[in-house]
Short mmCIF file of C-alpha atoms and ligand atoms in Angstrom, two decimals:
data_model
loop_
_atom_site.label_atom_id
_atom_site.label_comp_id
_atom_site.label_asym_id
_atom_site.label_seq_id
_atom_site.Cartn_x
_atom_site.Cartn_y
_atom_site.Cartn_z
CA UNK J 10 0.00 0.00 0.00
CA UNK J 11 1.64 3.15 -0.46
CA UNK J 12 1.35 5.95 1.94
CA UNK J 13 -0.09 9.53 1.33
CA UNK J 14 2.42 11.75 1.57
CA UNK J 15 2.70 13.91 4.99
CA UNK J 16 1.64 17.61 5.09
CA UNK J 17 1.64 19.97 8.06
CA UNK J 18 -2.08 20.20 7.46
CA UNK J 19 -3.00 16.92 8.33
CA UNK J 20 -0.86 16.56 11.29
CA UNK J 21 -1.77 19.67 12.77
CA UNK J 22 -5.61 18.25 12.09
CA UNK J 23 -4.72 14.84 13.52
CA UNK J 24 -3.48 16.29 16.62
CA UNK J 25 -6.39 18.81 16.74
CA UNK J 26 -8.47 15.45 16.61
CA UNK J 27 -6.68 13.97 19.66
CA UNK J 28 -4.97 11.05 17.47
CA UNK J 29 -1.62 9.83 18.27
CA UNK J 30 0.85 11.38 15.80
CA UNK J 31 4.32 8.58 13.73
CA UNK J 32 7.29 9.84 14.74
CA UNK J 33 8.15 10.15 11.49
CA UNK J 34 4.77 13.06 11.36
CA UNK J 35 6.32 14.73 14.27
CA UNK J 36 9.92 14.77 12.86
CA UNK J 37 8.43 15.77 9.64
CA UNK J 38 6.44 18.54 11.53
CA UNK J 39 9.86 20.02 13.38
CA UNK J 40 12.04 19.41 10.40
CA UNK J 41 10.03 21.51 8.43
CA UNK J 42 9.42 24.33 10.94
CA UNK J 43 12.85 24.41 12.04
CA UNK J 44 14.02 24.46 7.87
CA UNK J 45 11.41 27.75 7.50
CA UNK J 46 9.38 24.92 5.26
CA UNK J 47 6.38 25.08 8.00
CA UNK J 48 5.23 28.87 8.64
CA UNK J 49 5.09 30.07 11.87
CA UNK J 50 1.25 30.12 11.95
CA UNK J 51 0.74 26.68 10.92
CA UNK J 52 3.52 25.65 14.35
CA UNK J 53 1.41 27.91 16.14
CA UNK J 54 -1.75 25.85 15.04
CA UNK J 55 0.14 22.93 16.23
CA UNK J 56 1.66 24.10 19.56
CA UNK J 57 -1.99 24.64 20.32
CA UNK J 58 -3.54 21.86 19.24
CA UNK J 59 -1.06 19.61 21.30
CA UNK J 60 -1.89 22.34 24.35
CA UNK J 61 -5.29 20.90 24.25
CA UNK J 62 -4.93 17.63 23.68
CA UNK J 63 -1.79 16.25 25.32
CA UNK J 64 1.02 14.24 23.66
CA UNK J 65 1.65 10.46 25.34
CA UNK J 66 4.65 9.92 26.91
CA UNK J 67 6.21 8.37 23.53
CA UNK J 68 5.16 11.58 21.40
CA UNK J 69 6.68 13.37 23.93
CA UNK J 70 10.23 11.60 23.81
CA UNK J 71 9.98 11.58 20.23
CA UNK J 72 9.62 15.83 20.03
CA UNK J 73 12.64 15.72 22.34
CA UNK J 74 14.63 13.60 20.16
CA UNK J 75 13.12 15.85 17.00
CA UNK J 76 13.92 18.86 18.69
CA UNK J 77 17.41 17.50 19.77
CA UNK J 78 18.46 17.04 16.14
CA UNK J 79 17.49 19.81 14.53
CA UNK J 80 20.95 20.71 15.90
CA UNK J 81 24.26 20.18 17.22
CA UNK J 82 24.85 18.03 20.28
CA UNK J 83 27.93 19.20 22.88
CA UNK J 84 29.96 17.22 24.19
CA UNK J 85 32.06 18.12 27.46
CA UNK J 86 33.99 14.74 27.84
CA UNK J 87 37.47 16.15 26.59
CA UNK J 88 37.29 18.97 28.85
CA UNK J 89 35.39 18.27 32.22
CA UNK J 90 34.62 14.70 33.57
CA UNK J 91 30.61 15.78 34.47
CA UNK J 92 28.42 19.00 33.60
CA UNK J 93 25.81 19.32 36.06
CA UNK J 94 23.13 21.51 35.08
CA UNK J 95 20.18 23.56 36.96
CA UNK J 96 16.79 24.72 35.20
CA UNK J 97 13.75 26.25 36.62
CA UNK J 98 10.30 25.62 34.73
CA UNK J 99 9.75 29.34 35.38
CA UNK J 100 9.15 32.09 37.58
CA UNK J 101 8.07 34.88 39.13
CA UNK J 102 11.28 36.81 40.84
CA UNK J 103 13.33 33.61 40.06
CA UNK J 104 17.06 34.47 40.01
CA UNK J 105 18.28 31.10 41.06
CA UNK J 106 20.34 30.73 38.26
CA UNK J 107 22.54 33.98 39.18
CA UNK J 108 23.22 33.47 42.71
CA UNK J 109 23.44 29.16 42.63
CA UNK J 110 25.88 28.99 39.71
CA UNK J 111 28.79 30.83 41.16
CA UNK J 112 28.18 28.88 44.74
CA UNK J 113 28.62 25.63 43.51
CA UNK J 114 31.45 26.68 41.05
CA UNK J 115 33.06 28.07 43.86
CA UNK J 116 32.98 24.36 45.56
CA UNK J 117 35.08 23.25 42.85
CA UNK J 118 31.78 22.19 40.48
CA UNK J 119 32.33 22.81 36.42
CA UNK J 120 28.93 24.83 35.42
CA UNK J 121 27.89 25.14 32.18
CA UNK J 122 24.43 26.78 31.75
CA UNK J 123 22.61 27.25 28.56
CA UNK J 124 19.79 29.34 29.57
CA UNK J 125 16.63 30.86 28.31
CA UNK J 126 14.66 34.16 28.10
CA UNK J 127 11.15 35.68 29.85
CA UNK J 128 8.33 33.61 28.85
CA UNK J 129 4.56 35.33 29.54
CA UNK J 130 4.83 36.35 33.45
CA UNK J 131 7.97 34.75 34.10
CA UNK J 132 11.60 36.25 33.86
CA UNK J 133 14.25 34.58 32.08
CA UNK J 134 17.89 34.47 33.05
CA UNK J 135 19.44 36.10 29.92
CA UNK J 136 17.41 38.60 29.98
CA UNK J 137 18.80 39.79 33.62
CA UNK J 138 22.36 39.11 32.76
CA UNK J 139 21.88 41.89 29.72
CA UNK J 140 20.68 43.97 32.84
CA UNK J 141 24.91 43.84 33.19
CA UNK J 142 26.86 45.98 30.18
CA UNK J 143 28.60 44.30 27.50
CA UNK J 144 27.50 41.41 29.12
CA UNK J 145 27.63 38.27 26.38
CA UNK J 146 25.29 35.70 26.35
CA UNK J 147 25.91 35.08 22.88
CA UNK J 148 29.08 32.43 22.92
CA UNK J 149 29.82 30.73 20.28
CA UNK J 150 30.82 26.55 20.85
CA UNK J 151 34.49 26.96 21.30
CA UNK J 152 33.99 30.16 23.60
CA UNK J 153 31.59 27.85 25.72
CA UNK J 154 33.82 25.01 25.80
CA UNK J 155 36.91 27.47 26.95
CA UNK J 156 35.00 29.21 29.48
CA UNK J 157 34.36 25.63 30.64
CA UNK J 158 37.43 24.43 30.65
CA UNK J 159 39.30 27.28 32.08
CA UNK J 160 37.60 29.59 34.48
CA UNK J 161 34.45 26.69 35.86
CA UNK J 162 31.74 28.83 35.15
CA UNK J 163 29.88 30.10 31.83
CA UNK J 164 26.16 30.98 30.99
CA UNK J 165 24.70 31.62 27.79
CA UNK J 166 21.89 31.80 25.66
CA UNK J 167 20.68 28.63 23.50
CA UNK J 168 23.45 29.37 19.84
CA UNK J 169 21.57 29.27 16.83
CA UNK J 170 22.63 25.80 16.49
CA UNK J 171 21.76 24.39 19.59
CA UNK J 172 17.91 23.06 19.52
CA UNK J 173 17.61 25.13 16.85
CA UNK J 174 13.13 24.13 16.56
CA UNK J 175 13.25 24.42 20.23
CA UNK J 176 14.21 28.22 20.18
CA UNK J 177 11.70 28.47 17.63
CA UNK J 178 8.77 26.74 19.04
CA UNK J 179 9.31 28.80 22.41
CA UNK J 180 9.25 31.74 21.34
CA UNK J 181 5.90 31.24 19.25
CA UNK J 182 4.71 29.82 22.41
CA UNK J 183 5.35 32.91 24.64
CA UNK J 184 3.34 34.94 22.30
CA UNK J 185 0.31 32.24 21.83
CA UNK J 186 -1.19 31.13 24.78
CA UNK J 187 0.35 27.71 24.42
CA UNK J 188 3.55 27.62 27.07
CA UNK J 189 1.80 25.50 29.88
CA UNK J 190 1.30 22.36 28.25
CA UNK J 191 3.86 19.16 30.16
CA UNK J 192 4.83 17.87 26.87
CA UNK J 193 6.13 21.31 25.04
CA UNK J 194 7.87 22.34 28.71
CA UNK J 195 9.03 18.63 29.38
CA UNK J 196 10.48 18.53 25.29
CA UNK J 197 11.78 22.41 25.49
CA UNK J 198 13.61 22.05 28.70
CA UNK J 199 15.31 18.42 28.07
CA UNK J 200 16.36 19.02 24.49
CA UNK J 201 18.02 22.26 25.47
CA UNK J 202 19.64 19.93 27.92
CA UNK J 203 20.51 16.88 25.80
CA UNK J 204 21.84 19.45 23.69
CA UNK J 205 23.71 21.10 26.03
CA UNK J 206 25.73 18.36 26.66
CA UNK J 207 24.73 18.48 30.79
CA UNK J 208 25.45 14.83 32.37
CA UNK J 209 23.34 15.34 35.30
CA UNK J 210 20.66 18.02 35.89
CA UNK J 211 18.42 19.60 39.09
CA UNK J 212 15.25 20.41 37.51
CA UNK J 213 13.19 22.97 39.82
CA UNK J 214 9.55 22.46 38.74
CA UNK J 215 7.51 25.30 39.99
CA UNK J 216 3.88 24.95 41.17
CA UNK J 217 1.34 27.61 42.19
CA UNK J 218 -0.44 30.53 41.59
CA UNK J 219 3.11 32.10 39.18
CA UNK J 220 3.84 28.81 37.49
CA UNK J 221 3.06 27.38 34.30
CA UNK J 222 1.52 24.22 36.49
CA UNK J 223 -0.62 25.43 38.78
CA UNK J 224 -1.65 21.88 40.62
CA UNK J 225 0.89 19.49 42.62
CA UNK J 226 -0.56 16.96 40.53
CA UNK J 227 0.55 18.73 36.98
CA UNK J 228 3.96 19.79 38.47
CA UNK J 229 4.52 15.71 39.45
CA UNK J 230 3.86 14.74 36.34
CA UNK J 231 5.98 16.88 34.20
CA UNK J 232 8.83 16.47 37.05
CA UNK J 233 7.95 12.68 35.78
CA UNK J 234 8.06 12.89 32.94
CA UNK J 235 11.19 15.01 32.57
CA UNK J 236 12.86 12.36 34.87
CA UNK J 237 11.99 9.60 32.18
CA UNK J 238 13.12 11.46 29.35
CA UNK J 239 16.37 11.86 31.57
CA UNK J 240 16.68 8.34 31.66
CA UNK J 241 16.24 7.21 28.17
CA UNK J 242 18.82 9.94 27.29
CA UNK J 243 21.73 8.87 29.87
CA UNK J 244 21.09 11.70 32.22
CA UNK J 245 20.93 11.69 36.13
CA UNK J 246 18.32 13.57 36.93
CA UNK J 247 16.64 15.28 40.56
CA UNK J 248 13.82 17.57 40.02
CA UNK J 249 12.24 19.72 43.14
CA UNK J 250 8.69 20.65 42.99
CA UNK J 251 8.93 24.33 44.88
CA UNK J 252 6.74 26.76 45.52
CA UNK J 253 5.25 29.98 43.27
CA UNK J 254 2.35 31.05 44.94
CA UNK J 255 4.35 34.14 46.09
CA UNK J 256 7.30 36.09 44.45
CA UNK J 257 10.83 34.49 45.42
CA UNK J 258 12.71 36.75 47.37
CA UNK J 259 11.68 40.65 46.81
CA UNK J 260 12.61 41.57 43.48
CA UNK J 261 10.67 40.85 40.27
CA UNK J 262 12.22 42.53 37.06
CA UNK J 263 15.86 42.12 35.69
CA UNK J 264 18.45 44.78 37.11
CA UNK J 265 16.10 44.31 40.40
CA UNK J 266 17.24 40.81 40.61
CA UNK J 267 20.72 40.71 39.57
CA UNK J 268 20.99 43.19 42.42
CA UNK J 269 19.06 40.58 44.68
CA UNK J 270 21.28 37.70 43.61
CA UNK J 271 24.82 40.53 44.49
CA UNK J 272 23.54 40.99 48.24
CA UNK J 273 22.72 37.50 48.23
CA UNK J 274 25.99 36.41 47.25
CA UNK J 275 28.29 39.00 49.22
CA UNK J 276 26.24 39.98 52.32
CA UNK J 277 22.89 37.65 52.27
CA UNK J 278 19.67 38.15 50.73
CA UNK J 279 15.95 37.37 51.54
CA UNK J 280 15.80 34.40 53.71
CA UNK J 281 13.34 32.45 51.46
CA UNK J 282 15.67 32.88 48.68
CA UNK J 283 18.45 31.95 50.37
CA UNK J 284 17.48 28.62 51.41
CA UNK J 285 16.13 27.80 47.98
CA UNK J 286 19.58 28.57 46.46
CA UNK J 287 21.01 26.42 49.08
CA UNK J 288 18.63 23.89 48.17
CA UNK J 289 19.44 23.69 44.78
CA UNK J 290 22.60 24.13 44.87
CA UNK J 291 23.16 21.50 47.75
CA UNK J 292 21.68 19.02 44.78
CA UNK J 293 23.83 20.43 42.39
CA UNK J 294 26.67 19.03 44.68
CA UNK J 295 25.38 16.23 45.44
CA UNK J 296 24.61 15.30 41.44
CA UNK J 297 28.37 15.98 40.87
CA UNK J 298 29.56 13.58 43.86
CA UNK J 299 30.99 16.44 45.90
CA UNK J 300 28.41 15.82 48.64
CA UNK J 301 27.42 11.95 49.11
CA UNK J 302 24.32 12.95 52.10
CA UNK J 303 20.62 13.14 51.12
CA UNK J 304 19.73 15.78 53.95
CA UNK J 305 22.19 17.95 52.18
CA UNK J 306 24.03 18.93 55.28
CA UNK J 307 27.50 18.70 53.90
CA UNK J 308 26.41 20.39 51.01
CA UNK J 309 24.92 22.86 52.80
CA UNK J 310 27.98 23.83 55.06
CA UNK J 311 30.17 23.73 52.25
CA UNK J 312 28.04 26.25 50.31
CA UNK J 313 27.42 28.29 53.49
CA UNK J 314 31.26 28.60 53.93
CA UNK J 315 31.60 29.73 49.93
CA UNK J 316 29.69 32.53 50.36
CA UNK J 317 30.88 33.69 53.81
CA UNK J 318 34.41 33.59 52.63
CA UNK J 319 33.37 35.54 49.33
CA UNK J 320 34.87 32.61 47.12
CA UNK J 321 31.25 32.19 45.37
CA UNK J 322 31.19 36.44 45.03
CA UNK J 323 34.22 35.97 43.72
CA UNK J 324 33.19 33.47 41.41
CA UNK J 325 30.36 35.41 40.32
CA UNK J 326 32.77 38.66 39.14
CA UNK J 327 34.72 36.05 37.36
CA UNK J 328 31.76 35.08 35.46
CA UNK J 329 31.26 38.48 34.86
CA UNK J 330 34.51 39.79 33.70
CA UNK J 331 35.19 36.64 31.53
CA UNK J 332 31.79 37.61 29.37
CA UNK J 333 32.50 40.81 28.48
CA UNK J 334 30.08 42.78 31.46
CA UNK J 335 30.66 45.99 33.33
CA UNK J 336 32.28 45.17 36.55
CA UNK J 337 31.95 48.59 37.86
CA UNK J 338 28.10 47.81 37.86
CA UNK J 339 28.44 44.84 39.78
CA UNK J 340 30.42 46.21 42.59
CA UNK J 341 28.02 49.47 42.66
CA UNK J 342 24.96 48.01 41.36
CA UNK J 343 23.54 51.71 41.54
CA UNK J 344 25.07 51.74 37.87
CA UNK J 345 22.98 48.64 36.95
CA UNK J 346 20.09 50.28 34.57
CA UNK J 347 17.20 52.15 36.90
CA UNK J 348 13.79 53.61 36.14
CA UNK J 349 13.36 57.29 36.09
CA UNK J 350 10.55 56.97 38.49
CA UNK J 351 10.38 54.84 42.09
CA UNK J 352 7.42 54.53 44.45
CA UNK J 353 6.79 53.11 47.43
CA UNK J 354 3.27 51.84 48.31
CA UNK J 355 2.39 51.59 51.91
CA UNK J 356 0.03 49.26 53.23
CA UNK J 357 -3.62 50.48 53.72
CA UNK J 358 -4.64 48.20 56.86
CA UNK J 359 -3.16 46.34 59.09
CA UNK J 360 -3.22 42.60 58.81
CA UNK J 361 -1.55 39.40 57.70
CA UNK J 362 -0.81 38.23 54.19
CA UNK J 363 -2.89 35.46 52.92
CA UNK J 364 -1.75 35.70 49.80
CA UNK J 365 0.60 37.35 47.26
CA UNK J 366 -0.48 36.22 43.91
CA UNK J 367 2.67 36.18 41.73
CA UNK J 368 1.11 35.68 38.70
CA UNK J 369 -0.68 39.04 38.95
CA UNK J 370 2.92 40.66 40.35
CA UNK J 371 4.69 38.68 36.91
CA UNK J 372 2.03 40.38 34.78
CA UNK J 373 2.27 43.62 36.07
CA UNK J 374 6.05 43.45 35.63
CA UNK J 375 5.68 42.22 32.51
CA UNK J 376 2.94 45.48 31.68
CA UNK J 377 6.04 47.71 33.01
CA UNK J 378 8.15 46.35 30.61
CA UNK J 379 10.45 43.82 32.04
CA UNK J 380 9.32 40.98 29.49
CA UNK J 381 7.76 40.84 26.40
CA UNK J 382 4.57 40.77 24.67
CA UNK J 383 5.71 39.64 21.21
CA UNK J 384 8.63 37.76 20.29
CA UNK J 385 10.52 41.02 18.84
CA UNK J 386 10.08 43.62 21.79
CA UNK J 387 12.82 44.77 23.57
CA UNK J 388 13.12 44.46 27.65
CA UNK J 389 13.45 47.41 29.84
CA UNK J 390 15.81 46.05 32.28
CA UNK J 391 15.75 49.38 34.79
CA UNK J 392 11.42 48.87 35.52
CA UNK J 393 10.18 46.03 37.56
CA UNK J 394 8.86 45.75 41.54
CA UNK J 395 10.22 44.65 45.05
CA UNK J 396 7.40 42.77 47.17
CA UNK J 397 8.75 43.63 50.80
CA UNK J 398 6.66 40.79 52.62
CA UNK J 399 5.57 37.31 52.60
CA UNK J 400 2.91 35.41 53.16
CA UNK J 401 1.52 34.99 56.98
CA UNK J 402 3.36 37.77 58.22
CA UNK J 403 2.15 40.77 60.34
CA UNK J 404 2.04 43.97 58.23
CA UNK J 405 1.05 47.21 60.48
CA UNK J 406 -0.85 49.86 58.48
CA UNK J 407 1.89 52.41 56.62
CA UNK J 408 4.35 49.92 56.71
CA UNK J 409 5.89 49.62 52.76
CA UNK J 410 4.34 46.88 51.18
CA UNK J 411 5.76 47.04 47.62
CA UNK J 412 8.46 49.61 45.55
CA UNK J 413 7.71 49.67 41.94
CA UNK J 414 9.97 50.81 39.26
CA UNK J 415 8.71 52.65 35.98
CA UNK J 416 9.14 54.09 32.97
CA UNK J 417 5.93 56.19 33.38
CA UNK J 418 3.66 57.59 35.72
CA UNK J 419 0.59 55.75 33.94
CA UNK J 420 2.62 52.80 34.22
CA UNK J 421 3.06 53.67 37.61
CA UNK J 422 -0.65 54.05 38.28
CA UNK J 423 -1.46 50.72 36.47
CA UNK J 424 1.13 48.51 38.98
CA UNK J 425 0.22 50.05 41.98
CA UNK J 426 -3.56 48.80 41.69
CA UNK J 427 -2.54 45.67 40.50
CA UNK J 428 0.31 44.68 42.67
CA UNK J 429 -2.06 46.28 45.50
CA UNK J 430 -5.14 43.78 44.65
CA UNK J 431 -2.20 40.99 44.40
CA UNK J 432 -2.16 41.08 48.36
CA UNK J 433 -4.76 39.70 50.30
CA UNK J 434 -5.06 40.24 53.97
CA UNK J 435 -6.10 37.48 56.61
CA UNK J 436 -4.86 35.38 59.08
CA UNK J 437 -2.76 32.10 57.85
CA UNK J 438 0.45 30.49 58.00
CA UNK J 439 3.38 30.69 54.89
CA UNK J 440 3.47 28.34 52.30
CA UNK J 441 5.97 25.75 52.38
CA UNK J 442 9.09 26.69 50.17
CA UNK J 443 9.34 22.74 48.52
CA UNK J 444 6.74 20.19 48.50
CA UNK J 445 8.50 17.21 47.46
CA UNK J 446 11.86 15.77 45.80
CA UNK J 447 11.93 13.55 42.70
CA UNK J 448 15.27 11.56 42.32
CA UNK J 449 16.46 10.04 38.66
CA UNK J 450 15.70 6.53 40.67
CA UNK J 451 12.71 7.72 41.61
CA UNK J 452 13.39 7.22 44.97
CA UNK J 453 10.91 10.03 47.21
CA UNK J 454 11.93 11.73 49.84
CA UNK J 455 9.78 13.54 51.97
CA UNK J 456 11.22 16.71 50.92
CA UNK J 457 7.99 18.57 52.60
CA UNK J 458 9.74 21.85 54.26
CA UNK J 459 7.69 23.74 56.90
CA UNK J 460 7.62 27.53 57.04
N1 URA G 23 11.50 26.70 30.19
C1 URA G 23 11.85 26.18 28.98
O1 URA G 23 13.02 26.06 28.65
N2 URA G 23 10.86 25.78 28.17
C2 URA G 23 9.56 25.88 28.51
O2 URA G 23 8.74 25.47 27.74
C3 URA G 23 9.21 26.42 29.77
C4 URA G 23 10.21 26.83 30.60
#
């Protein structure tokens, strides 16, 4: 019998119709898009017709390996024995990345990081570093592989070769409605990985109110079924399922959080972020055999000493200097880029935080400028908010609740209402900052911390 021959049509109707795509239709599918064969409307057609129906976990594996191919592969062996990797599913006021890298380089770790930018409410990593002048995120293969192999640390965006459909199919995603789906995050996040040539990984799967999965339930199953895709492919995997339902730390917007992640590194930051830096980064060490105990305690003194003796500060200027950025700005991060106009909003009432819905603090962020609408707008790295408070503590009346930082006065006017309706005032404990901890075995821990 011979077979009709594929079109994008038809497999963007198949999958509208909830059938199973042939790997070869899917390959065909991201071959084509990734060539500039499929239009960007037709992969938008697609991205959202897999949004509502779901992919099974073999359609899923199969886009990774699709996405995987459509370009290069790295491969570290020559120059480092392991690369262990971190990435966050997204967030709001999520500057892990920036303060965790340089701690666990500093114990001696290799990092390589191939990271991402804003998508919808959440902030993205290389768009913060750019907060930093001259800063390059834009490193070619061999520049990577030096900066490896020399100084420990490097960062930098996905190359043009590098999961090439990938940095295609994200960006259509940011701009249509279509990034919270398990398969397209579990697919985008691993291939960048695979790609990457990262050995071992800590995936931080976000959950709540500013996440892309907003149930435990969803959050467990694309920790899942990242884990498994880490498995087929050879990689060790841990993923954390942490908490969103409220900012991390204070600041939300990019020169706002690279100055977060400075004070965190040389004289401490907020105490939520803290701990999930030590978190993360105590996997980190334990992934690359430096620490051998699940509680993380060895990890955790090790990383506590780092940044007390300034070797991880240190490790961050390094970073810093070695791609091209301004170091005056990161010693006096009053030179990092600032909004013309700053206001601090007091609280109205007195009262305890229930809640402090990050989604509706990423969005307002994201209306001041600090991420973008379509794929082509540029980010305003000075604008952006600092959420003084958490949730279940005691706020007296004219106490200052939240700072923001914009561009305009209307602008201004817009985040103050919004960020103001984002509290809401009763009596009730914090949220926990993890909720469980998913190991490449999957082994469980009860990784429940209380506030
Ligand atoms: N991060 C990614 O790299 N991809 C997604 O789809 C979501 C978060």
């Amino acid at each position: 019998m011979t077979k009709t021959p594929m079109n994008s049509v038809a497999i963007i109707g198949k999958k509208r119709d909830g059938i199973q795509l042939d790997p070869e239709e899917i390959r065909f599918f991201i071959d084509g898009y990734n060539r500039g064969e499929i239009p960007d409307y037709q992969a938008s057609a697609w991205c959202m017709a897999v949004y509502m129906r779901g992919m099974s976990y073999a359609e899923t594996s199969q886009l990774t390996q699709a996405m995987v191919d459509s370009g290069e592969v790295l491969d570290f062996s020559d120059v480092v024995d392991r690369v262990v990797d971190k990435h966050s599913t997204g967030g709001v006021g999520d500057k892990t990345t920036l303060a965790v890298l340089p701690m666990v380089a500093a114990c001696g770790v290799p990092v390589a990081k191939m990271s991402g930018r804003g998508l919808a409410f959440t902030g993205g990593t290389l768009d913060k570093l750019e907060s930093i002048s001259g800063f390059n995120t834009q490193l070619s293969r061999d520049q990577f592989k030096t900066l490896l192999r020399d100084q420990g640390i490097v960062i930098a965006g996905q190359t043009g070769q590098l999961a090439p459909a990938d940095g295609k199919l994200y960006a259509i995603r940011d701009v249509t409605g279509t990034v919270s789906s398990i398969p397209l995050i579990a697919s985008s996040i691993m291939s960048k990985k695979i790609a990457g040539g990262a050995t071992a990984i800590v995936l931080d799967v976000k959950v709540g109110l500013g996440a892309f999965m907003q149930r435990l339930e969803d959050a467990e199953e694309l920790a899942k079924t990242m884990i498994r895709i880490g498995e087929d492919f050879d990689m060790e995997v841990t993923a954390l399922i942490s908490d969103m339902n409220q900012p991390l730390g204070n600041a939300v917007g990019n020169a706002l959080e690279v100055r977060e992640a400075i004070d965190t590194l040389r004289w401490g930051g907020p105490a939520d972020f803290v701990e999930h830096s030590l978190v993360i980064a105590g996997h980190m060490l334990r992934l690359a055999g430096v620490a051998q105990d699940k509680d993380l305690k060895d990890a955790r003194a090790m990383l506590q000493e780092k940044l007390s003796n300034g070797e991880a500060w240190n490790k961050f200027c390094q970073m810093v200097e070695n791609q091209g950025g301004d170091i005056a700005q990161i010693n006096n991060p009053d030179l990092l880029p600032r909004a013309p106009i700053v206001q601090v909003v007091e609280a109205e009432r007195s009262g305890y935080l229930q809640t402090i819905n990050s989604r509706e603090v990423g969005l307002a962020a994201l209306h001041l400028g600090a991420g973008r609408y379509r794929k082509e707008d540029p980010v305003d790295h000075g604008v952006g908010l600092e959420i003084w408070h958490k949730v279940g503590d005691f706020v007296e009346k004219g106490q200052p609740l939240f700072t923001i930082h914009a561009r305009t006065e209307s602008a201004a006017e817009i985040a103050r209402h919004r960020v103001g309706a984002a509290h809401v005032w009763s009596e009730r404990p914090g949220m926990p900052l993890f909720y469980n901890t998913l190991f490449t075995e999957t082994e469980r821990v009860p990784g429940r911390i209380e506030p």
